[in-house]
GROMACS .gro file of C-alpha atoms in nm:
model
  331
    1MET     CA    1  -0.597  -2.358   0.847
    2LYS     CA    2  -0.453  -2.615   1.082
    3LEU     CA    3  -0.650  -2.727   1.387
    4ARG     CA    4  -0.555  -2.960   1.660
    5LEU     CA    5  -0.756  -3.125   1.934
    6ALA     CA    6  -0.721  -2.951   2.266
    7LEU     CA    7  -0.764  -3.107   2.608
    8LEU     CA    8  -1.102  -3.242   2.694
    9THR     CA    9  -1.210  -3.020   2.976
   10SER     CA   10  -1.499  -3.223   3.101
   11VAL     CA   11  -1.662  -3.558   3.061
   12ALA     CA   12  -2.027  -3.610   2.990
   13PHE     CA   13  -2.231  -3.785   3.252
   14ALA     CA   14  -2.604  -3.831   3.274
   15GLY     CA   15  -2.755  -3.520   3.428
   16VAL     CA   16  -2.424  -3.329   3.414
   17ALA     CA   17  -2.357  -3.042   3.176
   18THR     CA   18  -2.143  -3.146   2.885
   19THR     CA   19  -1.862  -2.945   2.733
   20ALA     CA   20  -1.778  -3.029   2.374
   21PRO     CA   21  -1.417  -3.103   2.288
   22ALA     CA   22  -1.244  -2.770   2.235
   23MET     CA   23  -1.045  -2.708   1.922
   24ALA     CA   24  -0.741  -2.483   1.931
   25GLN     CA   25  -0.543  -2.345   1.643
   26ASP     CA   26  -0.186  -2.453   1.602
   27PRO     CA   27   0.038  -2.151   1.579
   28PHE     CA   28   0.162  -2.077   1.232
   29ARG     CA   29   0.533  -2.136   1.187
   30ILE     CA   30   0.722  -1.891   0.970
   31ALA     CA   31   1.090  -1.905   0.876
   32TYR     CA   32   1.303  -1.599   0.806
   33LEU     CA   33   1.576  -1.670   0.553
   34ALA     CA   34   1.817  -1.383   0.616
   35SER     CA   35   2.081  -1.295   0.362
   36SER     CA   36   2.308  -1.300   0.668
   37SER     CA   37   2.195  -1.334   1.030
   38GLN     CA   38   2.517  -1.156   1.137
   39ASN     CA   39   2.430  -0.844   0.941
   40GLY     CA   40   2.278  -0.560   1.143
   41TYR     CA   41   2.024  -0.472   0.875
   42ASN     CA   42   1.896  -0.832   0.860
   43GLN     CA   43   1.886  -0.843   1.239
   44ALA     CA   44   1.663  -0.535   1.234
   45ILE     CA   45   1.430  -0.701   0.981
   46TYR     CA   46   1.411  -1.005   1.209
   47ALA     CA   47   1.336  -0.788   1.512
   48GLY     CA   48   1.037  -0.650   1.323
   49ILE     CA   49   0.930  -1.002   1.229
   50GLN     CA   50   0.956  -1.113   1.592
   51GLU     CA   51   0.755  -0.813   1.716
   52ALA     CA   52   0.470  -0.881   1.473
   53ALA     CA   53   0.488  -1.256   1.537
   54ALA     CA   54   0.451  -1.205   1.913
   55ALA     CA   55   0.142  -0.991   1.857
   56LYS     CA   56  -0.017  -1.256   1.637
   57GLY     CA   57   0.092  -1.568   1.827
   58VAL     CA   58   0.312  -1.691   1.544
   59GLU     CA   59   0.632  -1.895   1.587
   60VAL     CA   60   0.934  -1.773   1.389
   61GLU     CA   61   1.286  -1.901   1.329
   62ILE     CA   62   1.581  -1.737   1.154
   63PHE     CA   63   1.818  -1.904   0.907
   64ASP     CA   64   2.163  -1.762   0.828
   65GLY     CA   65   2.225  -1.723   0.455
   66ALA     CA   66   2.584  -1.611   0.531
   67PHE     CA   67   2.581  -1.386   0.221
   68ASP     CA   68   2.605  -1.711   0.023
   69SER     CA   69   2.356  -1.750  -0.263
   70THR     CA   70   2.409  -2.126  -0.292
   71LYS     CA   71   2.355  -2.180   0.079
   72GLN     CA   72   2.035  -1.977   0.078
   73PHE     CA   73   1.904  -2.168  -0.224
   74SER     CA   74   1.959  -2.492  -0.029
   75GLN     CA   75   1.784  -2.346   0.276
   76VAL     CA   76   1.473  -2.280   0.067
   77GLU     CA   77   1.482  -2.640  -0.058
   78ASP     CA   78   1.522  -2.768   0.299
   79VAL     CA   79   1.232  -2.557   0.428
   80VAL     CA   80   1.007  -2.691   0.153
   81ALA     CA   81   1.115  -3.052   0.203
   82GLY     CA   82   1.104  -3.037   0.583
   83GLY     CA   83   0.739  -2.939   0.603
   84ARG     CA   84   0.785  -2.759   0.936
   85PHE     CA   85   0.686  -2.415   0.813
   86ASP     CA   86   0.366  -2.265   0.676
   87ALA     CA   87   0.546  -1.968   0.524
   88PHE     CA   88   0.884  -1.804   0.495
   89ILE     CA   89   1.016  -1.453   0.449
   90VAL     CA   90   1.334  -1.416   0.248
   91THR     CA   91   1.590  -1.139   0.209
   92PRO     CA   92   1.755  -1.268  -0.107
   93ASN     CA   93   2.129  -1.285  -0.167
   94ASP     CA   94   2.074  -1.352  -0.536
   95THR     CA   95   1.758  -1.184  -0.659
   96VAL     CA   96   1.758  -1.381  -0.985
   97GLY     CA   97   1.915  -1.715  -0.897
   98ILE     CA   98   1.684  -1.789  -0.605
   99ALA     CA   99   1.366  -1.747  -0.814
  100PRO     CA  100   1.335  -2.118  -0.920
  101ALA     CA  101   1.356  -2.229  -0.555
  102LEU     CA  102   1.085  -1.983  -0.453
  103GLU     CA  103   0.867  -2.100  -0.740
  104ASP     CA  104   0.899  -2.458  -0.614
  105ALA     CA  105   0.805  -2.337  -0.265
  106THR     CA  106   0.490  -2.157  -0.377
  107ALA     CA  107   0.396  -2.458  -0.593
  108ALA     CA  108   0.423  -2.670  -0.277
  109GLY     CA  109   0.170  -2.443  -0.107
  110ILE     CA  110   0.410  -2.243   0.108
  111THR     CA  111   0.342  -1.873   0.146
  112VAL     CA  112   0.649  -1.668   0.045
  113VAL     CA  113   0.721  -1.301   0.111
  114ALA     CA  114   1.031  -1.117  -0.017
  115THR     CA  115   1.197  -0.827   0.162
  116LEU     CA  116   1.449  -0.558   0.064
  117PHE     CA  117   1.459  -0.654  -0.306
  118PRO     CA  118   1.212  -0.797  -0.556
  119VAL     CA  119   1.291  -1.150  -0.676
  120GLY     CA  120   1.327  -1.186  -1.052
  121PRO     CA  121   1.517  -1.041  -1.346
  122ASP     CA  122   1.370  -0.689  -1.322
  123LEU     CA  123   1.472  -0.501  -1.007
  124THR     CA  124   1.245  -0.211  -1.101
  125ASN     CA  125   0.932  -0.429  -1.108
  126MET     CA  126   0.780  -0.462  -0.764
  127GLU     CA  127   0.494  -0.687  -0.871
  128PRO     CA  128   0.553  -1.064  -0.821
  129GLN     CA  129   0.780  -1.208  -1.089
  130VAL     CA  130   0.769  -1.552  -0.924
  131PRO     CA  131   0.431  -1.725  -0.971
  132GLY     CA  132   0.249  -1.747  -0.641
  133LEU     CA  133   0.478  -1.511  -0.447
  134THR     CA  134   0.257  -1.330  -0.198
  135THR     CA  135   0.414  -0.994  -0.126
  136THR     CA  136   0.728  -0.795  -0.195
  137VAL     CA  137   0.825  -0.547   0.076
  138ALA     CA  138   1.088  -0.346  -0.108
  139ALA     CA  139   1.164  -0.027  -0.294
  140ASN     CA  140   1.301   0.006  -0.645
  141PRO     CA  141   1.677   0.051  -0.581
  142ALA     CA  142   1.693   0.311  -0.858
  143VAL     CA  143   1.446   0.539  -0.680
  144GLY     CA  144   1.667   0.584  -0.375
  145ALA     CA  145   1.984   0.603  -0.582
  146ARG     CA  146   1.834   0.880  -0.792
  147ALA     CA  147   1.738   1.078  -0.483
  148GLN     CA  148   2.090   1.041  -0.343
  149ALA     CA  149   2.255   1.151  -0.668
  150GLU     CA  150   2.021   1.448  -0.699
  151ALA     CA  151   2.120   1.556  -0.347
  152VAL     CA  152   2.485   1.546  -0.454
  153ALA     CA  153   2.403   1.743  -0.769
  154ALA     CA  154   2.231   2.010  -0.559
  155TYR     CA  155   2.538   2.038  -0.334
  156CYS     CA  156   2.765   2.062  -0.639
  157ALA     CA  157   2.557   2.331  -0.812
  158ASP     CA  158   2.807   2.610  -0.733
  159LYS     CA  159   3.127   2.404  -0.769
  160ASP     CA  160   3.316   2.357  -1.094
  161PRO     CA  161   3.464   2.108  -1.092
  162CYS     CA  162   3.284   1.911  -0.823
  163ARG     CA  163   3.480   1.590  -0.766
  164VAL     CA  164   3.274   1.297  -0.645
  165ALA     CA  165   3.398   0.961  -0.514
  166VAL     CA  166   3.148   0.674  -0.526
  167ILE     CA  167   3.163   0.378  -0.286
  168ILE     CA  168   2.925   0.102  -0.380
  169GLY     CA  169   2.865  -0.239  -0.217
  170GLN     CA  170   2.973  -0.480  -0.489
  171LEU     CA  171   2.922  -0.426  -0.859
  172ILE     CA  172   2.863  -0.798  -0.912
  173TYR     CA  173   2.531  -0.756  -0.728
  174PRO     CA  174   2.258  -0.658  -0.976
  175PHE     CA  175   2.102  -0.416  -0.725
  176ASP     CA  176   2.435  -0.237  -0.663
  177ASN     CA  177   2.505  -0.225  -1.035
  178LEU     CA  178   2.164  -0.064  -1.088
  179ARG     CA  179   2.236   0.190  -0.816
  180ASN     CA  180   2.576   0.273  -0.966
  181GLU     CA  181   2.432   0.313  -1.315
  182THR     CA  182   2.167   0.545  -1.170
  183PHE     CA  183   2.436   0.750  -0.994
  184LYS     CA  184   2.623   0.788  -1.324
  185GLU     CA  185   2.308   0.876  -1.518
  186VAL     CA  186   2.204   1.154  -1.279
  187LEU     CA  187   2.550   1.301  -1.217
  188GLY     CA  188   2.633   1.274  -1.587
  189GLN     CA  189   2.366   1.533  -1.657
  190HIS     CA  190   2.582   1.796  -1.482
  191PRO     CA  191   2.900   1.894  -1.676
  192ASN     CA  192   3.059   2.041  -1.363
  193ILE     CA  193   3.050   1.705  -1.179
  194GLN     CA  194   3.332   1.456  -1.216
  195ILE     CA  195   3.309   1.103  -1.077
  196VAL     CA  196   3.678   1.068  -1.001
  197ALA     CA  197   3.666   0.704  -0.886
  198THR     CA  198   3.435   0.421  -0.779
  199GLY     CA  199   3.533   0.186  -0.498
  200GLU     CA  200   3.364  -0.124  -0.354
  201GLY     CA  201   3.296  -0.127   0.018
  202ASN     CA  202   3.116  -0.462   0.048
  203TYR     CA  203   2.903  -0.317   0.331
  204ASP     CA  204   3.205  -0.328   0.557
  205PRO     CA  205   3.378  -0.027   0.723
  206ASP     CA  206   3.725  -0.183   0.688
  207ALA     CA  207   3.678  -0.259   0.318
  208SER     CA  208   3.545   0.094   0.270
  209LEU     CA  209   3.847   0.242   0.450
  210THR     CA  210   4.078   0.062   0.209
  211ALA     CA  211   3.870   0.164  -0.092
  212MET     CA  212   3.870   0.530   0.015
  213GLN     CA  213   4.245   0.525   0.085
  214ASP     CA  214   4.305   0.394  -0.268
  215ILE     CA  215   4.078   0.663  -0.413
  216LEU     CA  216   4.258   0.940  -0.227
  217GLN     CA  217   4.601   0.819  -0.332
  218ALA     CA  218   4.503   0.870  -0.697
  219ASN     CA  219   4.260   1.159  -0.644
  220PRO     CA  220   4.363   1.370  -0.343
  221GLU     CA  221   4.101   1.640  -0.405
  222ILE     CA  222   3.749   1.523  -0.321
  223ASP     CA  223   3.438   1.738  -0.278
  224ALA     CA  224   3.177   1.467  -0.215
  225VAL     CA  225   3.143   1.098  -0.128
  226LEU     CA  226   2.831   0.923  -0.259
  227SER     CA  227   2.758   0.578  -0.120
  228ASN     CA  228   2.464   0.340  -0.117
  229ALA     CA  229   2.537   0.227   0.242
  230ASP     CA  230   2.595   0.402   0.573
  231GLN     CA  231   2.851   0.138   0.673
  232HIS     CA  232   3.076   0.263   0.393
  233LEU     CA  233   3.086   0.617   0.531
  234ILE     CA  234   3.252   0.500   0.852
  235GLY     CA  235   3.560   0.383   0.662
  236ALA     CA  236   3.548   0.675   0.420
  237GLU     CA  237   3.542   0.928   0.704
  238ILE     CA  238   3.847   0.769   0.869
  239ALA     CA  239   4.038   0.771   0.541
  240LEU     CA  240   3.953   1.136   0.476
  241SER     CA  241   4.058   1.235   0.828
  242ASP     CA  242   4.387   1.044   0.798
  243PHE     CA  243   4.446   1.223   0.468
  244GLY     CA  244   4.409   1.562   0.635
  245TYR     CA  245   4.048   1.656   0.562
  246ASP     CA  246   3.854   1.833   0.835
  247PRO     CA  247   3.539   1.644   0.946
  248GLY     CA  248   3.239   1.776   0.757
  249SER     CA  249   3.441   1.953   0.488
  250VAL     CA  250   3.347   1.685   0.233
  251TYR     CA  251   2.978   1.631   0.146
  252MET     CA  252   2.904   1.269   0.245
  253ILE     CA  253   2.577   1.092   0.179
  254GLY     CA  254   2.501   0.727   0.256
  255GLY     CA  255   2.205   0.494   0.262
  256GLY     CA  256   2.028   0.298   0.535
  257LEU     CA  257   1.946   0.550   0.807
  258ASN     CA  258   2.121   0.367   1.089
  259GLN     CA  259   2.175   0.531   1.429
  260ILE     CA  260   2.551   0.574   1.380
  261THR     CA  261   2.484   0.785   1.072
  262VAL     CA  262   2.200   0.976   1.239
  263ASP     CA  263   2.447   1.073   1.514
  264ALA     CA  264   2.708   1.170   1.252
  265ILE     CA  265   2.458   1.388   1.065
  266ARG     CA  266   2.362   1.562   1.388
  267ALA     CA  267   2.735   1.616   1.459
  268GLY     CA  268   2.788   1.762   1.111
  269THR     CA  269   3.041   1.504   0.987
  270VAL     CA  270   2.793   1.341   0.745
  271ALA     CA  271   2.554   1.545   0.530
  272ALA     CA  272   2.265   1.306   0.464
  273THR     CA  273   2.144   0.951   0.418
  274LEU     CA  274   1.876   0.760   0.233
  275THR     CA  275   1.585   0.644   0.447
  276GLU     CA  276   1.548   0.272   0.510
  277VAL     CA  277   1.328   0.108   0.773
  278PRO     CA  278   1.427  -0.259   0.814
  279HIS     CA  279   1.231  -0.312   1.138
  280SER     CA  280   0.910  -0.183   0.980
  281MET     CA  281   0.984  -0.388   0.671
  282GLY     CA  282   1.008  -0.710   0.872
  283LYS     CA  283   0.690  -0.631   1.061
  284ALA     CA  284   0.499  -0.564   0.738
  285ALA     CA  285   0.632  -0.886   0.582
  286LEU     CA  286   0.517  -1.099   0.877
  287GLU     CA  287   0.174  -0.938   0.874
  288ALA     CA  288   0.137  -0.999   0.499
  289ALA     CA  289   0.231  -1.365   0.544
  290VAL     CA  290  -0.019  -1.416   0.827
  291THR     CA  291  -0.296  -1.238   0.636
  292THR     CA  292  -0.244  -1.484   0.351
  293LEU     CA  293  -0.229  -1.787   0.580
  294GLU     CA  294  -0.556  -1.679   0.739
  295GLY     CA  295  -0.722  -1.669   0.399
  296GLY     CA  296  -0.708  -1.296   0.344
  297THR     CA  297  -0.553  -1.100   0.062
  298ALA     CA  298  -0.226  -0.923   0.131
  299PRO     CA  299  -0.097  -0.646  -0.096
  300THR     CA  300   0.139  -0.772  -0.365
  301TRP     CA  301   0.373  -0.478  -0.303
  302ILE     CA  302   0.444  -0.278   0.013
  303ASP     CA  303   0.665   0.028  -0.043
  304PRO     CA  304   0.891   0.077   0.262
  305PHE     CA  305   0.884   0.454   0.209
  306ASP     CA  306   0.514   0.435   0.296
  307LEU     CA  307   0.607   0.276   0.632
  308SER     CA  308   0.829   0.566   0.735
  309VAL     CA  309   0.769   0.907   0.886
  310THR     CA  310   1.101   1.032   0.753
  311PRO     CA  311   1.169   1.201   0.418
  312VAL     CA  312   1.344   0.996   0.149
  313ILE     CA  313   1.668   1.186   0.219
  314VAL     CA  314   1.731   1.264   0.586
  315THR     CA  315   1.939   1.576   0.655
  316LYS     CA  316   2.058   1.767   0.960
  317GLU     CA  317   1.779   2.019   0.907
  318TRP     CA  318   1.518   1.745   0.936
  319LEU     CA  319   1.688   1.587   1.237
  320ASP     CA  320   1.715   1.924   1.411
  321ALA     CA  321   1.340   1.963   1.362
  322ASN     CA  322   1.283   1.613   1.501
  323PRO     CA  323   1.522   1.586   1.798
  324ASP     CA  324   1.353   1.276   1.942
  325PHE     CA  325   1.396   1.068   1.626
  326THR     CA  326   1.586   0.740   1.661
  327ALA     CA  327   1.679   0.504   1.382
  328GLU     CA  328   1.541   0.151   1.349
  329TRP     CA  329   1.885  -0.009   1.361
  330GLN     CA  330   2.221   0.070   1.513
  331GLY     CA  331   2.442  -0.002   1.213
   0.00000   0.00000   0.00000
C-alpha cells in the first residue's frame, strides 16, 4: 500500500502540544483498457467503473482499444512499462492473444481484472487461465446463447417449417463462433426448424441492415431472427420493414438489454433479448481490483447474471410487470 507524507500541520515547540506528521494514502490509479471507447457497451462498463471509483476515492483513466487486438496488446505493455497504474481492467478484443501480455502484467505486480469475456483458450472456463489474474467478471457466452436459442425453439414449437435467420457479430471472434455453434446445436435438435442463413452484423446497425437484406433476397420467408446483439436488430427490423413485413410479425430476439431494445420490446416490434448489465459489470470489476490492492481477497469469478434483477431472457411480459425498469445502457 502506497503512503505519502502529508503536510506538517504543526511544529513542536517546548511546552506546546505536538502533532505528529500525518500520513495520507495516495489514491490508487486504475486503467480501463476498453475494447473500444467509442462503443456504447464499453462506455457503460466505464460508467460503472467511474461510479465505484468515486465511492472509493480511486483515480481511473480509459484507453481506447479501437477494436484492434494489436493496439490493445501494446496498451497493456505501455501500462506495465509506464508504472503509473496499480491495476487495470480490460475488456479484451482478443481473448487468447492478449493472455501473454496480461501474464507479464501480473508478473510485474499489477492487479488485472477481465470483463465481458474470460482471457485464455477456453471461453467456457471462468476461473483464471492467466497466472495471477485477479477476477473475471463475465458469463460463459454459451449459456446466454443457449437460452436465446431455446426461446426461439419455444416460439417455433407449432410451426413447421420454422425459418430462422441468424445474425452474429463476426465469426472470426472465438466468442461469436461459440455462440453460433451453440445456436446450431440447440436449434438442430428440432427437425421443424431451419436456419435459412447466417449473416455477420459486426455490432453495427448498418452492417446488420445489409446482412438482413442479403438474407431476404435469397430467403424471402422468415419466421424468426436470432442475434447475439441488440444493435443487429435495428438493421434487421429496417430490412424486414422495407421487404414488406409488418413490425412484430417476425419473432426477433437479441442480446445486450439496451434501452432501445427495451423500448422495442414494449412496443411489440422485438420479442425478447438476453440480459447484460455492463454498468454493474464495471462497478464489480473496480471493486474487485480495489479489494485486491487493499490486501483483501476478491472472488476469482463474478457472474454478471448474479448482478442483475432481470431474468436471463427479458420479454414483454416481464417488462409489463416491471414498468419502471430502465436498461443500463442506451445502445
